[in-house]
mmCIF file of N, CA and C in Angstrom:
data_model
loop_
_atom_site.group_PDB
_atom_site.id
_atom_site.type_symbol
_atom_site.label_atom_id
_atom_site.label_comp_id
_atom_site.label_asym_id
_atom_site.label_seq_id
_atom_site.Cartn_x
_atom_site.Cartn_y
_atom_site.Cartn_z
ATOM 1 N N MET A 1 0.846 -1.185 0.000
ATOM 2 C CA MET A 1 0.000 0.000 0.000
ATOM 3 C C MET A 1 0.887 1.242 0.000
ATOM 4 N N PRO A 2 0.613 2.182 -0.933
ATOM 5 C CA PRO A 2 1.446 3.394 -0.980
ATOM 6 C C PRO A 2 1.234 4.261 0.253
ATOM 7 N N ARG A 3 2.296 4.926 0.632
ATOM 8 C CA ARG A 3 2.179 5.802 1.795
ATOM 9 C C ARG A 3 1.501 7.108 1.391
ATOM 10 N N LEU A 4 0.850 7.743 2.340
ATOM 11 C CA LEU A 4 0.183 9.015 2.092
ATOM 12 C C LEU A 4 1.215 10.135 2.051
ATOM 13 N N MET A 5 0.955 11.128 1.224
ATOM 14 C CA MET A 5 1.843 12.285 1.143
ATOM 15 C C MET A 5 1.646 13.188 2.340
ATOM 16 N N THR A 6 2.717 13.842 2.707
ATOM 17 C CA THR A 6 2.607 14.851 3.756
ATOM 18 C C THR A 6 1.931 16.071 3.142
ATOM 19 N N ASP A 7 1.535 17.010 3.980
ATOM 20 C CA ASP A 7 0.905 18.233 3.462
ATOM 21 C C ASP A 7 1.843 18.972 2.511
ATOM 22 N N LYS A 8 3.137 19.033 2.861
ATOM 23 C CA LYS A 8 4.109 19.730 1.999
ATOM 24 C C LYS A 8 4.271 19.015 0.661
ATOM 25 N N GLU A 9 4.341 17.685 0.702
ATOM 26 C CA GLU A 9 4.480 16.915 -0.533
ATOM 27 C C GLU A 9 3.243 17.087 -1.419
ATOM 28 N N LEU A 10 2.090 17.080 -0.807
ATOM 29 C CA LEU A 10 0.851 17.257 -1.548
ATOM 30 C C LEU A 10 0.780 18.644 -2.168
ATOM 31 N N GLU A 11 1.187 19.644 -1.431
ATOM 32 C CA GLU A 11 1.209 21.018 -1.936
ATOM 33 C C GLU A 11 2.136 21.136 -3.140
ATOM 34 N N ALA A 12 3.323 20.542 -3.050
ATOM 35 C CA ALA A 12 4.292 20.588 -4.150
ATOM 36 C C ALA A 12 3.749 19.847 -5.367
ATOM 37 N N PHE A 13 3.142 18.702 -5.140
ATOM 38 C CA PHE A 13 2.557 17.925 -6.230
ATOM 39 C C PHE A 13 1.476 18.723 -6.936
ATOM 40 N N GLU A 14 0.579 19.329 -6.190
ATOM 41 C CA GLU A 14 -0.525 20.106 -6.764
ATOM 42 C C GLU A 14 -0.011 21.331 -7.513
ATOM 43 N N ALA A 15 1.053 21.943 -7.021
ATOM 44 C CA ALA A 15 1.598 23.148 -7.664
ATOM 45 C C ALA A 15 2.162 22.841 -9.048
ATOM 46 N N ASN A 16 2.619 21.613 -9.257
ATOM 47 C CA ASN A 16 3.252 21.249 -10.534
ATOM 48 C C ASN A 16 2.323 20.497 -11.486
ATOM 49 N N ARG A 17 1.063 20.312 -11.124
ATOM 50 C CA ARG A 17 0.128 19.569 -11.964
ATOM 51 C C ARG A 17 -0.370 20.403 -13.131
ATOM 52 N N ASP A 18 -0.597 19.728 -14.235
ATOM 53 C CA ASP A 18 -1.244 20.344 -15.392
ATOM 54 C C ASP A 18 -2.563 19.592 -15.599
ATOM 55 N N ILE A 19 -3.600 20.089 -14.937
ATOM 56 C CA ILE A 19 -4.891 19.404 -14.944
ATOM 57 C C ILE A 19 -5.427 19.242 -16.364
ATOM 58 N N GLU A 20 -5.283 20.279 -17.180
ATOM 59 C CA GLU A 20 -5.777 20.201 -18.550
ATOM 60 C C GLU A 20 -5.115 19.054 -19.310
ATOM 61 N N ALA A 21 -3.797 18.922 -19.168
ATOM 62 C CA ALA A 21 -3.071 17.841 -19.838
ATOM 63 C C ALA A 21 -3.507 16.477 -19.304
ATOM 64 N N GLU A 22 -3.767 16.380 -17.997
ATOM 65 C CA GLU A 22 -4.216 15.114 -17.405
ATOM 66 C C GLU A 22 -5.583 14.715 -17.956
ATOM 67 N N ILE A 23 -6.478 15.683 -18.085
ATOM 68 C CA ILE A 23 -7.813 15.405 -18.620
ATOM 69 C C ILE A 23 -7.724 14.968 -20.077
ATOM 70 N N LEU A 24 -6.944 15.692 -20.867
ATOM 71 C CA LEU A 24 -6.777 15.332 -22.281
ATOM 72 C C LEU A 24 -6.151 13.952 -22.433
ATOM 73 N N GLN A 25 -5.180 13.629 -21.586
ATOM 74 C CA GLN A 25 -4.560 12.301 -21.625
ATOM 75 C C GLN A 25 -5.591 11.230 -21.272
ATOM 76 N N GLY A 26 -6.430 11.509 -20.284
ATOM 77 C CA GLY A 26 -7.483 10.573 -19.902
ATOM 78 C C GLY A 26 -8.459 10.328 -21.039
ATOM 79 N N ILE A 27 -8.828 11.385 -21.753
ATOM 80 C CA ILE A 27 -9.730 11.251 -22.900
ATOM 81 C C ILE A 27 -9.068 10.426 -23.998
ATOM 82 N N ASP A 28 -7.792 10.708 -24.277
ATOM 83 C CA ASP A 28 -7.063 9.937 -25.280
ATOM 84 C C ASP A 28 -7.010 8.461 -24.899
ATOM 85 N N ASP A 29 -6.753 8.176 -23.624
ATOM 86 C CA ASP A 29 -6.689 6.791 -23.155
ATOM 87 C C ASP A 29 -8.037 6.093 -23.323
ATOM 88 N N MET A 30 -9.117 6.787 -22.981
ATOM 89 C CA MET A 30 -10.452 6.197 -23.123
ATOM 90 C C MET A 30 -10.769 5.905 -24.584
ATOM 91 N N LEU A 31 -10.467 6.853 -25.468
ATOM 92 C CA LEU A 31 -10.745 6.662 -26.886
ATOM 93 C C LEU A 31 -9.929 5.511 -27.475
ATOM 94 N N ALA A 32 -8.719 5.310 -26.932
ATOM 95 C CA ALA A 32 -7.860 4.228 -27.406
ATOM 96 C C ALA A 32 -8.199 2.896 -26.739
ATOM 97 N N GLY A 33 -9.116 2.931 -25.765
ATOM 98 C CA GLY A 33 -9.482 1.704 -25.061
ATOM 99 C C GLY A 33 -8.493 1.316 -23.988
ATOM 100 N N ASN A 34 -7.614 2.218 -23.623
ATOM 101 C CA ASN A 34 -6.602 1.951 -22.598
ATOM 102 C C ASN A 34 -7.088 2.436 -21.239
ATOM 103 N N VAL A 35 -8.037 1.731 -20.704
ATOM 104 C CA VAL A 35 -8.545 2.104 -19.395
ATOM 105 C C VAL A 35 -8.266 0.979 -18.414
ATOM 106 N N ALA A 36 -7.970 1.338 -17.205
ATOM 107 C CA ALA A 36 -7.624 0.343 -16.197
ATOM 108 C C ALA A 36 -8.855 -0.385 -15.685
ATOM 109 N N LYS A 37 -9.951 0.313 -15.607
ATOM 110 C CA LYS A 37 -11.149 -0.289 -15.030
ATOM 111 C C LYS A 37 -12.365 0.232 -15.772
ATOM 112 N N ARG A 38 -13.251 -0.682 -16.114
ATOM 113 C CA ARG A 38 -14.511 -0.294 -16.737
ATOM 114 C C ARG A 38 -15.633 -0.747 -15.830
ATOM 115 N N THR A 39 -16.570 0.117 -15.622
ATOM 116 C CA THR A 39 -17.727 -0.227 -14.811
ATOM 117 C C THR A 39 -18.933 -0.262 -15.720
ATOM 118 N N VAL A 40 -19.582 -1.408 -15.769
ATOM 119 C CA VAL A 40 -20.773 -1.559 -16.588
ATOM 120 C C VAL A 40 -21.955 -1.698 -15.641
ATOM 121 N N VAL A 41 -22.884 -0.803 -15.774
ATOM 122 C CA VAL A 41 -24.071 -0.837 -14.933
ATOM 123 C C VAL A 41 -25.221 -1.363 -15.774
ATOM 124 N N SER A 42 -25.784 -2.455 -15.333
ATOM 125 C CA SER A 42 -26.918 -3.009 -16.063
ATOM 126 C C SER A 42 -28.138 -3.009 -15.148
ATOM 127 N N GLU A 43 -29.262 -2.872 -15.778
ATOM 128 C CA GLU A 43 -30.498 -2.855 -15.008
ATOM 129 C C GLU A 43 -30.872 -4.287 -14.646
ATOM 130 N N THR A 44 -31.126 -4.531 -13.389
ATOM 131 C CA THR A 44 -31.517 -5.872 -12.966
ATOM 132 C C THR A 44 -32.954 -6.143 -13.380
ATOM 133 N N ASP A 45 -33.309 -7.414 -13.398
ATOM 134 C CA ASP A 45 -34.691 -7.783 -13.710
ATOM 135 C C ASP A 45 -35.664 -7.162 -12.710
ATOM 136 N N VAL A 46 -35.224 -7.046 -11.468
ATOM 137 C CA VAL A 46 -36.101 -6.491 -10.428
ATOM 138 C C VAL A 46 -36.441 -5.036 -10.749
ATOM 139 N N ALA A 47 -35.423 -4.248 -11.067
ATOM 140 C CA ALA A 47 -35.649 -2.835 -11.398
ATOM 141 C C ALA A 47 -36.486 -2.710 -12.674
ATOM 142 N N LEU A 48 -36.193 -3.565 -13.643
ATOM 143 C CA LEU A 48 -36.949 -3.548 -14.898
ATOM 144 C C LEU A 48 -38.423 -3.857 -14.650
ATOM 145 N N ALA A 49 -38.688 -4.874 -13.835
ATOM 146 C CA ALA A 49 -40.070 -5.250 -13.519
ATOM 147 C C ALA A 49 -40.800 -4.100 -12.837
ATOM 148 N N ARG A 50 -40.143 -3.485 -11.868
ATOM 149 C CA ARG A 50 -40.772 -2.372 -11.131
ATOM 150 C C ARG A 50 -41.103 -1.222 -12.076
ATOM 151 N N LYS A 51 -40.183 -0.913 -12.961
ATOM 152 C CA LYS A 51 -40.408 0.194 -13.884
ATOM 153 C C LYS A 51 -41.507 -0.130 -14.895
ATOM 154 N N LYS A 52 -41.549 -1.396 -15.327
ATOM 155 C CA LYS A 52 -42.574 -1.788 -16.309
ATOM 156 C C LYS A 52 -43.982 -1.644 -15.750
ATOM 157 N N ILE A 53 -44.140 -1.911 -14.456
ATOM 158 C CA ILE A 53 -45.494 -1.756 -13.905
ATOM 159 C C ILE A 53 -45.709 -0.368 -13.306
ATOM 160 N N GLY A 54 -44.682 0.463 -13.368
ATOM 161 C CA GLY A 54 -44.833 1.869 -13.005
ATOM 162 C C GLY A 54 -44.992 2.141 -11.522
ATOM 163 N N LEU A 55 -44.298 1.375 -10.679
ATOM 164 C CA LEU A 55 -44.388 1.594 -9.237
ATOM 165 C C LEU A 55 -43.091 2.173 -8.690
ATOM 166 N N THR A 56 -43.224 2.903 -7.604
ATOM 167 C CA THR A 56 -42.042 3.386 -6.896
ATOM 168 C C THR A 56 -41.443 2.206 -6.136
ATOM 169 N N GLN A 57 -40.252 2.393 -5.599
ATOM 170 C CA GLN A 57 -39.636 1.334 -4.797
ATOM 171 C C GLN A 57 -40.508 0.994 -3.591
ATOM 172 N N VAL A 58 -41.047 2.008 -2.951
ATOM 173 C CA VAL A 58 -41.891 1.783 -1.776
ATOM 174 C C VAL A 58 -43.130 0.976 -2.159
ATOM 175 N N GLU A 59 -43.785 1.349 -3.261
ATOM 176 C CA GLU A 59 -44.991 0.653 -3.703
ATOM 177 C C GLU A 59 -44.697 -0.798 -4.109
ATOM 178 N N PHE A 60 -43.603 -0.992 -4.839
ATOM 179 C CA PHE A 60 -43.244 -2.331 -5.298
ATOM 180 C C PHE A 60 -42.855 -3.219 -4.118
ATOM 181 N N ALA A 61 -42.112 -2.649 -3.171
ATOM 182 C CA ALA A 61 -41.731 -3.410 -1.975
ATOM 183 C C ALA A 61 -42.979 -3.826 -1.200
ATOM 184 N N LYS A 62 -43.930 -2.921 -1.095
ATOM 185 C CA LYS A 62 -45.180 -3.234 -0.387
ATOM 186 C C LYS A 62 -45.934 -4.345 -1.103
ATOM 187 N N MET A 63 -45.976 -4.287 -2.427
ATOM 188 C CA MET A 63 -46.651 -5.316 -3.203
ATOM 189 C C MET A 63 -46.013 -6.692 -2.981
ATOM 190 N N LEU A 64 -44.679 -6.712 -2.880
ATOM 191 C CA LEU A 64 -43.955 -7.966 -2.681
ATOM 192 C C LEU A 64 -43.880 -8.368 -1.210
ATOM 193 N N ASP A 65 -44.379 -7.503 -0.331
ATOM 194 C CA ASP A 65 -44.350 -7.722 1.113
ATOM 195 C C ASP A 65 -42.921 -7.874 1.638
ATOM 196 N N ILE A 66 -42.075 -6.950 1.176
ATOM 197 C CA ILE A 66 -40.681 -6.899 1.630
ATOM 198 C C ILE A 66 -40.364 -5.453 2.004
ATOM 199 N N SER A 67 -39.220 -5.245 2.641
ATOM 200 C CA SER A 67 -38.823 -3.880 2.986
ATOM 201 C C SER A 67 -38.229 -3.188 1.759
ATOM 202 N N LYS A 68 -38.263 -1.872 1.781
ATOM 203 C CA LYS A 68 -37.663 -1.087 0.693
ATOM 204 C C LYS A 68 -36.170 -1.386 0.612
ATOM 205 N N ARG A 69 -35.561 -1.587 1.753
ATOM 206 C CA ARG A 69 -34.125 -1.879 1.801
ATOM 207 C C ARG A 69 -33.800 -3.200 1.089
ATOM 208 N N THR A 70 -34.649 -4.211 1.303
ATOM 209 C CA THR A 70 -34.460 -5.489 0.613
ATOM 210 C C THR A 70 -34.601 -5.304 -0.892
ATOM 211 N N LEU A 71 -35.611 -4.536 -1.300
ATOM 212 C CA LEU A 71 -35.815 -4.270 -2.723
ATOM 213 C C LEU A 71 -34.593 -3.571 -3.314
ATOM 214 N N GLU A 72 -34.059 -2.590 -2.602
ATOM 215 C CA GLU A 72 -32.872 -1.885 -3.085
ATOM 216 C C GLU A 72 -31.705 -2.855 -3.281
ATOM 217 N N ALA A 73 -31.528 -3.766 -2.335
ATOM 218 C CA ALA A 73 -30.448 -4.761 -2.439
ATOM 219 C C ALA A 73 -30.657 -5.659 -3.659
ATOM 220 N N TRP A 74 -31.911 -6.036 -3.925
ATOM 221 C CA TRP A 74 -32.220 -6.844 -5.111
ATOM 222 C C TRP A 74 -31.905 -6.054 -6.378
ATOM 223 N N GLU A 75 -32.346 -4.793 -6.422
ATOM 224 C CA GLU A 75 -32.146 -3.976 -7.618
ATOM 225 C C GLU A 75 -30.671 -3.708 -7.885
ATOM 226 N N GLN A 76 -29.881 -3.627 -6.839
ATOM 227 C CA GLN A 76 -28.449 -3.376 -6.989
ATOM 228 C C GLN A 76 -27.659 -4.658 -7.219
ATOM 229 N N GLY A 77 -28.353 -5.797 -7.172
ATOM 230 C CA GLY A 77 -27.686 -7.067 -7.389
ATOM 231 C C GLY A 77 -26.892 -7.570 -6.194
ATOM 232 N N LYS A 78 -27.102 -6.960 -5.040
ATOM 233 C CA LYS A 78 -26.386 -7.375 -3.831
ATOM 234 C C LYS A 78 -27.004 -8.629 -3.222
ATOM 235 N N ARG A 79 -28.297 -8.809 -3.424
ATOM 236 C CA ARG A 79 -29.017 -9.985 -2.935
ATOM 237 C C ARG A 79 -29.966 -10.440 -4.026
ATOM 238 N N ASN A 80 -30.443 -11.688 -3.903
ATOM 239 C CA ASN A 80 -31.353 -12.238 -4.902
ATOM 240 C C ASN A 80 -32.703 -12.567 -4.276
ATOM 241 N N PRO A 81 -33.769 -12.337 -5.018
ATOM 242 C CA PRO A 81 -35.104 -12.664 -4.510
ATOM 243 C C PRO A 81 -35.297 -14.182 -4.400
ATOM 244 N N SER A 82 -36.269 -14.570 -3.596
ATOM 245 C CA SER A 82 -36.617 -15.989 -3.426
ATOM 246 C C SER A 82 -37.321 -16.489 -4.677
ATOM 247 N N GLY A 83 -37.599 -17.788 -4.712
ATOM 248 C CA GLY A 83 -38.270 -18.389 -5.864
ATOM 249 C C GLY A 83 -39.607 -17.766 -6.184
ATOM 250 N N ALA A 84 -40.457 -17.585 -5.161
ATOM 251 C CA ALA A 84 -41.787 -17.018 -5.391
ATOM 252 C C ALA A 84 -41.681 -15.571 -5.896
ATOM 253 N N ALA A 85 -40.786 -14.817 -5.300
ATOM 254 C CA ALA A 85 -40.611 -13.423 -5.731
ATOM 255 C C ALA A 85 -40.065 -13.370 -7.154
ATOM 256 N N LYS A 86 -39.155 -14.286 -7.485
ATOM 257 C CA LYS A 86 -38.614 -14.329 -8.853
ATOM 258 C C LYS A 86 -39.727 -14.564 -9.867
ATOM 259 N N THR A 87 -40.646 -15.454 -9.527
ATOM 260 C CA THR A 87 -41.759 -15.754 -10.424
ATOM 261 C C THR A 87 -42.627 -14.514 -10.643
ATOM 262 N N LEU A 88 -42.937 -13.807 -9.572
ATOM 263 C CA LEU A 88 -43.749 -12.601 -9.690
ATOM 264 C C LEU A 88 -43.016 -11.525 -10.491
ATOM 265 N N ILE A 89 -41.721 -11.426 -10.284
ATOM 266 C CA ILE A 89 -40.915 -10.440 -11.019
ATOM 267 C C ILE A 89 -40.933 -10.763 -12.514
ATOM 268 N N LYS A 90 -40.807 -12.035 -12.852
ATOM 269 C CA LYS A 90 -40.873 -12.438 -14.265
ATOM 270 C C LYS A 90 -42.230 -12.093 -14.861
ATOM 271 N N LEU A 91 -43.294 -12.326 -14.093
ATOM 272 C CA LEU A 91 -44.640 -11.978 -14.571
ATOM 273 C C LEU A 91 -44.776 -10.478 -14.800
ATOM 274 N N CYS A 92 -44.179 -9.690 -13.924
ATOM 275 C CA CYS A 92 -44.232 -8.220 -14.075
ATOM 276 C C CYS A 92 -43.559 -7.787 -15.364
ATOM 277 N N ILE A 93 -42.490 -8.480 -15.734
ATOM 278 C CA ILE A 93 -41.770 -8.140 -16.967
ATOM 279 C C ILE A 93 -42.571 -8.600 -18.185
ATOM 280 N N GLN A 94 -43.095 -9.825 -18.129
ATOM 281 C CA GLN A 94 -43.785 -10.402 -19.279
ATOM 282 C C GLN A 94 -45.162 -9.792 -19.525
ATOM 283 N N ASN A 95 -45.872 -9.477 -18.441
ATOM 284 C CA ASN A 95 -47.239 -8.976 -18.613
ATOM 285 C C ASN A 95 -47.548 -7.927 -17.541
ATOM 286 N N PRO A 96 -46.950 -6.752 -17.656
ATOM 287 C CA PRO A 96 -47.149 -5.729 -16.637
ATOM 288 C C PRO A 96 -48.610 -5.295 -16.487
ATOM 289 N N GLN A 97 -49.347 -5.290 -17.572
ATOM 290 C CA GLN A 97 -50.746 -4.867 -17.507
ATOM 291 C C GLN A 97 -51.568 -5.811 -16.623
ATOM 292 N N ALA A 98 -51.329 -7.113 -16.727
ATOM 293 C CA ALA A 98 -52.074 -8.078 -15.922
ATOM 294 C C ALA A 98 -51.776 -7.871 -14.432
ATOM 295 N N ILE A 99 -50.536 -7.603 -14.105
ATOM 296 C CA ILE A 99 -50.150 -7.382 -12.705
ATOM 297 C C ILE A 99 -50.790 -6.101 -12.200
ATOM 298 N N LYS A 100 -50.812 -5.063 -13.041
ATOM 299 C CA LYS A 100 -51.417 -3.794 -12.637
ATOM 300 C C LYS A 100 -52.892 -3.984 -12.277
ATOM 301 N N THR A 101 -53.598 -4.799 -13.051
ATOM 302 C CA THR A 101 -55.029 -5.001 -12.759
ATOM 303 C C THR A 101 -55.224 -5.748 -11.439
ATOM 304 N N LEU A 102 -54.269 -6.583 -11.070
ATOM 305 C CA LEU A 102 -54.366 -7.340 -9.827
ATOM 306 C C LEU A 102 -54.092 -6.469 -8.596
ATOM 307 N N ILE A 103 -53.253 -5.442 -8.736
ATOM 308 C CA ILE A 103 -52.868 -4.643 -7.564
ATOM 309 C C ILE A 103 -53.732 -3.409 -7.355
ATOM 310 N N VAL A 104 -54.597 -3.118 -8.290
ATOM 311 C CA VAL A 104 -55.444 -1.924 -8.165
ATOM 312 C C VAL A 104 -56.581 -2.138 -7.221
#
């Protein structure tokens, strides 16, 4: 693990930086595909299902009889829904109108 700079070292480093050149170099690297880390954010089935039936997180969590926090974890891919919840989520994606008529 690299050591942290002292205040004086940090001040000297900042005084000699060319931010514009760093930004341009970063853009060149991205365009060339030379990036160290790529983050791909994909929409989970849970978030897609909720959006298809037009409910807020609170409303969708209530419909599934779970907490909003659990729903957030599902949508972020941190946790996975149970079998029964997965089935309902698939139905929401495949036929959102039918689910809407059931919850009204």
